[in-house]
Amino acid sequence: MNPNRLLSFLLIAVFLLPLSCTTDVTGPNPNGELPRELSAAEKKLVEDGQSFGFNVFKSTVASDSSENIFISPLSISVALGMTMNGAEGETFEQMRETLAFQGLSQEEINQGYQSLIKLLTDADPKVKMQIANSVWSRDGFPVEESFTNTLGEYFDATTRELDFNDPKSVDVINDWVKDNTNGLIEKIIDGQIPPEMVMYLINAIYFQGDWTYKFDKDQTRERSFSLEGGGEVMVDMMSQERLFNITMNEEVHMIDLPYGDSLFSMTVLMPADEEKSIDEFISQDLSKENFDSWIAGLNGRDMPLNLPKFELSYKVEMKDILKSMGMEVPFEGGQADFSGINPDASLFISEVKHKTYVKVDEKGTEAAAVTSVGVGVTSVPQTFTVDRPFVFMIREHNSGAILFMGKVKNPKL
């Protein structure tokens, strides 16, 4: 058995969801149609990935008692999708099943990510969405050329060897993360690189979108926001009135707020029952099937909107969450098979770290996320007022991509 070594996959990315047709009140812009039809494999990748997105969000909420949670499901999905290119046997099967890609080959998955990520980054010239990938390996550690070539071809990943014993290597990698998140996430590696670490794979996403209809700062007022269990906090509440796409039924109150040319939007959801906690809403009501139904039910309504300004950072270790979703073997030293990365090293995933940031104000939204996958060698109201806990998503309409998902119990934290 080889001495313990570690590989780490640090990623920032986007997640894909198919959407039903909606009333074109605020979008999508008819000029923003997809340049071509998705292939059958791409459609299946999108459709199957929907389940993973909701499952990983719900599993994160269930395992973390934090007031506010904000993740990028595709950040996690792409990190694992890249790692899968080195996986074999049961390791590959468990990763593919957890990602809900049953029936798709690795080639089809890679092709799907390649084309869909390109579609997302080109979707709206008025919205800045950047996705970047890189591979950093320890100088002298043999890596299968086919592995790095595949990541270069399908994920446009650049490859570089570094002397991991040199403390400056940490700065080089962290600077790449900072540059590719526009400074929103300053670092992903804390301290020195462990002597067992042999590789980092990094995917980064940066999103910045101005509201299609900006809020007037002069209309922002301090208002109360109700906390679960009683009590309230004062928040800066933005306000405007116009035609929005809204769903209001016995389950949910939901509104869609467009960015740029209306191809991207923030979707805000609250339980219709004000007595239901946001965690109960997420566990009981938030599902692929319900979300599709709520999207299909969006209708244009002219009403006042009150939305709090908020800013939050979040980080979480995803290892136990992913294991609870069925991905166990890839984390087990001596059982995991990542021979596609190095056939002579017994590799396993040792950690999956995820970092995110979001800021919402009168102008728009700025967000970023980083996921680090460490691999070891083992061996209907009159006014839509968001003044209580809510779920929010940032999504793109034509491809059906959800970039980020979050819950906010307290905007002041």
Coordinates of C-alpha atoms in Angstrom, one line a residue:
M1 CA 0.0 0.0 0.0
N2 CA 1.4 3.4 -0.9
P3 CA 1.9 6.1 1.8
N4 CA -1.1 8.2 2.3
R5 CA -1.5 10.9 -0.3
L6 CA -4.3 13.4 -0.9
L7 CA -6.0 14.9 -3.9
S8 CA -8.3 17.8 -3.5
F9 CA -10.9 19.0 -6.0
L10 CA -11.8 22.7 -5.5
L11 CA -14.7 23.8 -7.6
I12 CA -17.1 26.7 -8.2
A13 CA -19.9 26.0 -10.6
V14 CA -23.6 25.9 -11.7
F15 CA -26.5 23.4 -11.5
L16 CA -28.9 22.5 -14.3
L17 CA -32.7 22.2 -14.0
P18 CA -35.4 21.9 -16.7
L19 CA -38.3 24.4 -16.4
S20 CA -41.8 24.4 -17.6
C21 CA -43.1 27.3 -19.8
T22 CA -44.0 30.4 -17.9
T23 CA -46.0 33.5 -18.7
D24 CA -43.5 35.9 -20.3
V25 CA -44.0 38.9 -18.0
T26 CA -40.4 39.6 -17.2
G27 CA -38.8 37.0 -19.4
P28 CA -37.3 35.1 -20.9
N29 CA -36.3 37.6 -23.6
P30 CA -37.3 36.2 -27.1
N31 CA -33.8 37.3 -28.4
G32 CA -32.1 34.9 -25.9
E33 CA -33.2 31.7 -27.4
L34 CA -30.8 28.7 -27.3
P35 CA -28.6 28.6 -30.4
R36 CA -29.5 24.9 -30.9
E37 CA -31.6 22.2 -29.5
L38 CA -30.1 20.1 -26.7
S39 CA -29.1 16.6 -27.6
A40 CA -30.9 13.6 -26.0
A41 CA -27.9 13.1 -23.7
E42 CA -27.9 16.7 -22.7
K43 CA -31.6 16.8 -22.0
K44 CA -31.2 13.6 -19.8
L45 CA -28.3 15.2 -18.0
V46 CA -30.4 18.3 -17.2
E47 CA -33.4 16.3 -16.2
D48 CA -31.6 13.7 -14.1
G49 CA -29.5 16.5 -12.5
Q50 CA -32.6 18.1 -11.1
S51 CA -33.1 15.4 -8.5
F52 CA -29.5 15.8 -7.3
G53 CA -29.9 19.5 -6.9
F54 CA -32.9 19.3 -4.7
N55 CA -31.5 16.3 -2.8
V56 CA -28.2 17.8 -2.0
F57 CA -29.8 21.1 -0.9
K58 CA -32.4 19.3 1.3
S59 CA -29.6 17.0 2.7
T60 CA -27.5 20.0 3.5
V61 CA -30.3 21.8 5.3
A62 CA -31.2 18.6 7.3
S63 CA -27.6 18.2 8.4
D64 CA -26.8 21.8 9.2
S65 CA -28.7 23.8 11.8
S66 CA -27.2 27.1 10.5
E67 CA -29.8 30.0 10.2
N68 CA -28.7 30.7 6.7
I69 CA -27.5 28.2 4.1
F70 CA -26.3 28.9 0.5
I71 CA -24.9 26.3 -1.9
S72 CA -24.2 25.8 -5.5
P73 CA -25.4 22.3 -6.4
L74 CA -23.6 22.2 -9.7
S75 CA -20.4 23.3 -8.0
I76 CA -20.6 20.0 -6.1
S77 CA -21.9 18.1 -9.1
V78 CA -19.1 19.3 -11.5
A79 CA -16.5 18.6 -8.8
L80 CA -17.6 15.1 -8.6
G81 CA -18.2 14.8 -12.3
M82 CA -14.6 15.8 -13.0
T83 CA -13.4 13.3 -10.4
M84 CA -15.6 10.6 -12.0
N85 CA -13.3 10.6 -15.0
G86 CA -10.7 8.9 -12.9
A87 CA -13.1 6.5 -11.2
E88 CA -13.7 2.8 -12.0
G89 CA -16.0 0.0 -11.0
E90 CA -18.2 0.5 -7.9
T91 CA -16.6 3.9 -7.2
F92 CA -17.9 5.2 -10.6
E93 CA -21.3 3.6 -10.2
Q94 CA -21.9 5.1 -6.7
M95 CA -20.8 8.5 -7.9
R96 CA -23.0 8.3 -11.0
E97 CA -26.0 7.2 -9.0
T98 CA -25.6 9.9 -6.4
L99 CA -25.4 12.5 -9.1
A100 CA -28.6 10.9 -10.6
F101 CA -26.9 10.2 -14.0
Q102 CA -27.9 6.5 -14.3
G103 CA -28.0 5.4 -17.9
L104 CA -25.5 8.0 -19.1
S105 CA -21.9 7.1 -20.0
Q106 CA -19.0 9.2 -18.7
E107 CA -18.5 10.5 -22.3
E108 CA -22.2 11.6 -22.4
I109 CA -21.9 13.3 -19.0
N110 CA -18.7 15.1 -20.1
Q111 CA -20.3 16.2 -23.4
G112 CA -23.3 17.4 -21.5
Y113 CA -21.3 19.5 -19.1
Q114 CA -19.2 20.9 -21.9
S115 CA -22.0 22.2 -24.0
L116 CA -24.3 23.3 -21.2
I117 CA -21.7 25.3 -19.4
K118 CA -20.9 27.1 -22.7
L119 CA -24.6 27.8 -23.2
L120 CA -24.8 29.3 -19.7
T121 CA -21.8 31.5 -20.0
D122 CA -23.1 32.8 -23.4
A123 CA -26.7 33.2 -22.3
D124 CA -27.0 36.9 -21.5
P125 CA -24.5 39.6 -22.4
K126 CA -26.0 41.8 -19.7
V127 CA -25.1 39.3 -17.0
K128 CA -21.6 38.3 -16.1
M129 CA -21.3 34.6 -15.5
Q130 CA -17.8 33.1 -15.6
I131 CA -16.8 29.5 -15.2
A132 CA -13.2 28.4 -15.0
N133 CA -11.4 25.1 -14.3
S134 CA -7.8 24.2 -13.4
V135 CA -5.8 21.2 -12.3
W136 CA -2.8 21.6 -9.9
S137 CA -0.6 18.5 -9.3
R138 CA 2.3 17.9 -7.0
D139 CA 5.6 18.1 -9.0
G140 CA 6.7 14.6 -9.6
F141 CA 3.4 12.8 -8.9
P142 CA 2.4 10.8 -12.0
V143 CA -1.0 11.6 -13.4
E144 CA -2.6 9.7 -16.3
E145 CA -2.3 11.9 -19.4
S146 CA -5.7 10.7 -20.6
F147 CA -7.2 12.1 -17.3
T148 CA -5.8 15.6 -17.7
N149 CA -6.5 15.6 -21.4
T150 CA -10.2 14.7 -20.8
L151 CA -10.6 17.5 -18.3
G152 CA -8.9 19.9 -20.7
E153 CA -11.2 18.9 -23.6
Y154 CA -14.5 18.9 -21.8
F155 CA -14.0 21.2 -18.9
D156 CA -11.5 23.6 -20.5
A157 CA -9.3 22.9 -17.4
T158 CA -5.7 24.2 -17.5
T159 CA -3.0 22.0 -15.9
R160 CA 0.0 23.0 -13.9
E161 CA 2.5 21.3 -11.7
L162 CA 3.6 23.0 -8.5
D163 CA 6.1 22.3 -5.7
F164 CA 3.6 21.7 -2.9
N165 CA 6.5 21.9 -0.4
D166 CA 6.9 25.6 -1.3
P167 CA 4.6 27.7 0.8
K168 CA 4.1 30.0 -2.2
S169 CA 2.1 27.3 -3.9
V170 CA -0.7 28.0 -1.5
D171 CA -0.7 31.6 -2.6
V172 CA -0.7 30.6 -6.3
I173 CA -3.8 28.4 -5.9
N174 CA -5.6 30.8 -3.6
D175 CA -4.9 33.7 -6.0
W176 CA -6.5 31.7 -8.8
V177 CA -9.6 31.2 -6.7
K178 CA -9.7 34.9 -5.8
D179 CA -9.2 36.0 -9.4
N180 CA -11.9 33.7 -10.7
T181 CA -14.5 34.8 -8.1
N182 CA -13.8 38.5 -8.5
G183 CA -12.4 38.6 -5.0
L184 CA -15.6 37.3 -3.3
I185 CA -13.8 34.1 -2.1
E186 CA -10.2 34.9 -1.2
K187 CA -8.9 31.4 -0.5
I188 CA -9.8 27.7 -0.4
I189 CA -6.6 26.4 1.2
D190 CA -5.8 27.3 4.8
G191 CA -2.3 26.9 6.0
Q192 CA 0.3 24.7 4.4
I193 CA -0.5 21.9 1.9
P194 CA -0.3 18.6 3.7
P195 CA 2.7 16.4 2.5
E196 CA 0.2 13.7 1.4
M197 CA -1.7 16.1 -1.0
V198 CA -0.9 15.4 -4.6
M199 CA -3.5 17.3 -6.6
Y200 CA -6.1 20.1 -6.6
L201 CA -8.8 20.3 -9.3
I202 CA -10.5 23.7 -9.2
N203 CA -13.7 24.9 -10.9
A204 CA -14.8 28.5 -10.3
I205 CA -18.0 30.4 -11.0
Y206 CA -18.7 34.1 -10.7
F207 CA -22.1 35.6 -11.2
Q208 CA -23.0 39.3 -11.3
G209 CA -26.4 40.4 -12.5
D210 CA -28.2 43.7 -12.3
W211 CA -31.9 43.6 -11.8
T212 CA -33.9 44.1 -15.1
Y213 CA -35.9 46.6 -13.0
K214 CA -33.7 48.1 -10.3
F215 CA -34.9 49.1 -6.9
D216 CA -34.9 52.8 -6.1
K217 CA -32.5 53.3 -3.1
D218 CA -34.7 56.1 -1.9
Q219 CA -37.6 53.7 -1.4
T220 CA -35.5 51.4 0.9
R221 CA -36.8 51.5 4.4
E222 CA -36.0 49.8 7.7
R223 CA -38.7 47.3 8.4
S224 CA -39.2 44.3 10.6
F225 CA -38.4 40.7 9.6
S226 CA -40.1 38.0 11.6
L227 CA -37.9 35.2 13.1
E228 CA -39.0 31.7 13.7
G229 CA -39.9 31.0 17.3
G230 CA -40.8 34.6 17.9
G231 CA -38.9 37.9 17.8
E232 CA -37.9 40.0 14.9
V233 CA -35.0 41.9 13.5
M234 CA -34.9 45.2 11.6
V235 CA -33.7 44.9 8.0
D236 CA -33.2 47.3 5.0
M237 CA -36.3 46.4 2.9
M238 CA -36.2 47.3 -0.8
S239 CA -39.5 48.2 -2.5
Q240 CA -41.0 48.5 -6.0
E241 CA -44.2 47.9 -7.8
R242 CA -44.6 46.4 -11.2
L243 CA -45.7 43.3 -13.1
F244 CA -44.0 40.1 -11.8
N245 CA -44.3 36.4 -12.4
I246 CA -45.9 35.1 -9.2
T247 CA -47.3 31.8 -8.0
M248 CA -49.6 31.7 -5.0
N249 CA -51.3 28.6 -3.9
E250 CA -51.9 26.5 -0.7
E251 CA -48.3 25.4 -0.7
V252 CA -46.1 28.3 -1.7
H253 CA -45.8 32.0 -2.3
M254 CA -43.2 32.4 -5.1
I255 CA -42.0 35.3 -7.2
D256 CA -39.5 35.6 -10.1
L257 CA -37.2 38.6 -10.2
P258 CA -35.3 39.0 -13.6
Y259 CA -31.7 40.1 -14.3
G260 CA -30.4 41.6 -17.4
D261 CA -32.3 40.6 -20.5
S262 CA -34.5 38.4 -18.3
L263 CA -32.7 35.2 -19.1
F264 CA -31.5 34.9 -15.5
S265 CA -33.7 35.5 -12.4
M266 CA -33.9 35.1 -8.7
T267 CA -36.8 33.0 -7.5
V268 CA -37.9 33.6 -4.0
L269 CA -40.2 31.1 -2.2
M270 CA -42.0 31.2 1.2
P271 CA -44.4 28.6 2.6
A272 CA -48.0 29.7 2.2
D273 CA -48.6 28.6 5.7
E274 CA -47.0 31.2 7.9
E275 CA -46.9 28.7 10.8
K276 CA -44.7 26.3 8.9
S277 CA -41.0 26.6 9.5
I278 CA -38.7 27.1 6.5
D279 CA -37.0 23.8 7.3
E280 CA -40.3 22.0 7.3
F281 CA -41.2 23.6 4.0
I282 CA -37.8 22.5 2.5
S283 CA -38.1 18.9 3.8
Q284 CA -41.9 18.4 3.1
D285 CA -42.7 20.6 0.1
L286 CA -39.6 21.5 -1.9
S287 CA -39.2 18.8 -4.5
K288 CA -38.5 18.5 -8.2
E289 CA -42.2 17.7 -8.9
N290 CA -43.6 20.5 -6.9
F291 CA -41.1 23.1 -8.2
D292 CA -42.0 22.2 -11.8
S293 CA -45.6 22.6 -10.9
W294 CA -45.0 26.0 -9.2
I295 CA -43.0 27.2 -12.2
A296 CA -45.8 26.2 -14.6
G297 CA -48.2 28.1 -12.4
L298 CA -46.3 31.4 -12.6
N299 CA -48.6 34.3 -13.8
G300 CA -48.1 38.0 -14.3
R301 CA -49.4 40.1 -11.4
D302 CA -49.0 43.8 -10.8
M303 CA -48.3 44.3 -7.1
P304 CA -45.9 45.9 -4.6
L305 CA -42.8 43.9 -3.7
N306 CA -40.8 44.2 -0.5
L307 CA -37.5 42.3 -0.4
P308 CA -34.7 42.6 2.2
K309 CA -31.2 43.4 1.3
F310 CA -28.8 40.7 2.5
E311 CA -25.3 39.4 2.3
L312 CA -24.0 36.1 3.5
S313 CA -21.0 33.7 3.3
Y314 CA -21.3 30.0 3.9
K315 CA -19.0 27.0 4.1
V316 CA -19.7 23.4 4.7
E317 CA -17.9 20.0 4.6
M318 CA -20.0 17.8 2.3
K319 CA -18.4 14.4 3.0
D320 CA -21.0 13.1 5.4
I321 CA -23.9 14.6 3.4
L322 CA -22.8 12.8 0.2
K323 CA -22.2 9.6 2.1
S324 CA -25.8 9.8 3.4
M325 CA -26.9 10.2 -0.2
G326 CA -25.3 6.8 -1.1
M327 CA -21.8 7.8 -2.2
E328 CA -19.8 5.7 0.3
V329 CA -17.2 3.7 -1.5
P330 CA -15.4 6.7 -3.0
F331 CA -14.6 7.9 0.5
E332 CA -13.2 4.6 1.7
G333 CA -9.4 4.1 1.6
G334 CA -8.6 0.7 0.2
Q335 CA -12.0 0.3 -1.5
A336 CA -12.2 3.4 -3.7
D337 CA -10.9 3.0 -7.2
F338 CA -9.5 6.1 -8.9
S339 CA -7.0 4.3 -11.0
G340 CA -7.9 6.5 -13.9
I341 CA -5.9 9.3 -12.2
N342 CA -3.0 7.1 -11.2
P343 CA -3.1 3.3 -11.5
D344 CA -0.4 2.8 -8.9
A345 CA -1.9 4.9 -6.1
S346 CA -4.8 3.9 -3.9
L347 CA -6.8 7.1 -4.1
F348 CA -10.0 8.0 -2.2
I349 CA -12.0 11.2 -1.5
S350 CA -11.0 12.5 1.9
E351 CA -13.0 15.7 2.0
V352 CA -15.5 17.8 0.1
K353 CA -15.4 21.5 1.1
H354 CA -17.8 24.0 -0.2
K355 CA -17.7 27.8 0.1
T356 CA -20.2 30.4 -1.2
Y357 CA -20.9 34.1 -1.0
V358 CA -24.0 36.2 -2.1
K359 CA -24.9 39.8 -1.9
V360 CA -28.3 41.2 -2.8
D361 CA -29.1 44.9 -3.0
E362 CA -31.0 47.5 -5.0
K363 CA -28.7 47.1 -8.0
G364 CA -28.7 43.3 -8.3
T365 CA -26.9 40.2 -7.1
E366 CA -23.3 39.1 -6.9
A367 CA -22.5 35.5 -6.0
A368 CA -19.7 32.9 -6.1
A369 CA -19.1 29.4 -4.8
V370 CA -16.2 27.1 -4.3
T371 CA -16.2 23.3 -3.7
S372 CA -13.2 21.5 -2.5
V373 CA -13.2 17.7 -3.0
G374 CA -10.2 16.3 -1.2
V375 CA -9.1 12.9 -2.3
G376 CA -6.7 10.8 -0.3
V377 CA -4.3 8.1 -1.2
T378 CA -4.4 5.3 1.2
S379 CA -2.5 3.6 1.4
V380 CA -51.7 35.9 -2.6
P381 CA -51.6 38.8 -0.7
Q382 CA -52.0 42.3 -1.9
T383 CA -48.3 42.8 -1.4
F384 CA -45.5 40.3 -1.9
T385 CA -43.5 41.0 1.3
V386 CA -40.5 38.8 2.1
D387 CA -40.5 39.6 5.9
R388 CA -40.1 36.0 7.1
P389 CA -37.7 33.1 6.4
F390 CA -37.5 32.2 2.7
V391 CA -35.8 30.0 0.1
F392 CA -34.2 31.6 -2.9
M393 CA -32.6 30.4 -6.2
I394 CA -30.7 32.1 -8.9
R395 CA -31.5 30.4 -12.2
E396 CA -31.3 30.7 -16.0
H397 CA -34.5 30.2 -18.0
N398 CA -33.6 28.8 -21.4
S399 CA -31.3 26.0 -20.3
G400 CA -33.1 25.7 -17.0
A401 CA -30.0 26.2 -15.0
I402 CA -30.1 26.8 -11.2
L403 CA -26.8 28.5 -10.3
F404 CA -27.4 28.7 -6.5
M405 CA -29.9 27.7 -3.9
G406 CA -30.2 29.0 -0.4
K407 CA -32.4 29.6 2.7
V408 CA -32.4 32.7 4.8
K409 CA -33.8 32.7 8.3
N410 CA -32.2 35.9 9.4
P411 CA -30.9 38.4 6.8
K412 CA -28.9 40.3 9.5
L413 CA -26.5 37.4 10.4

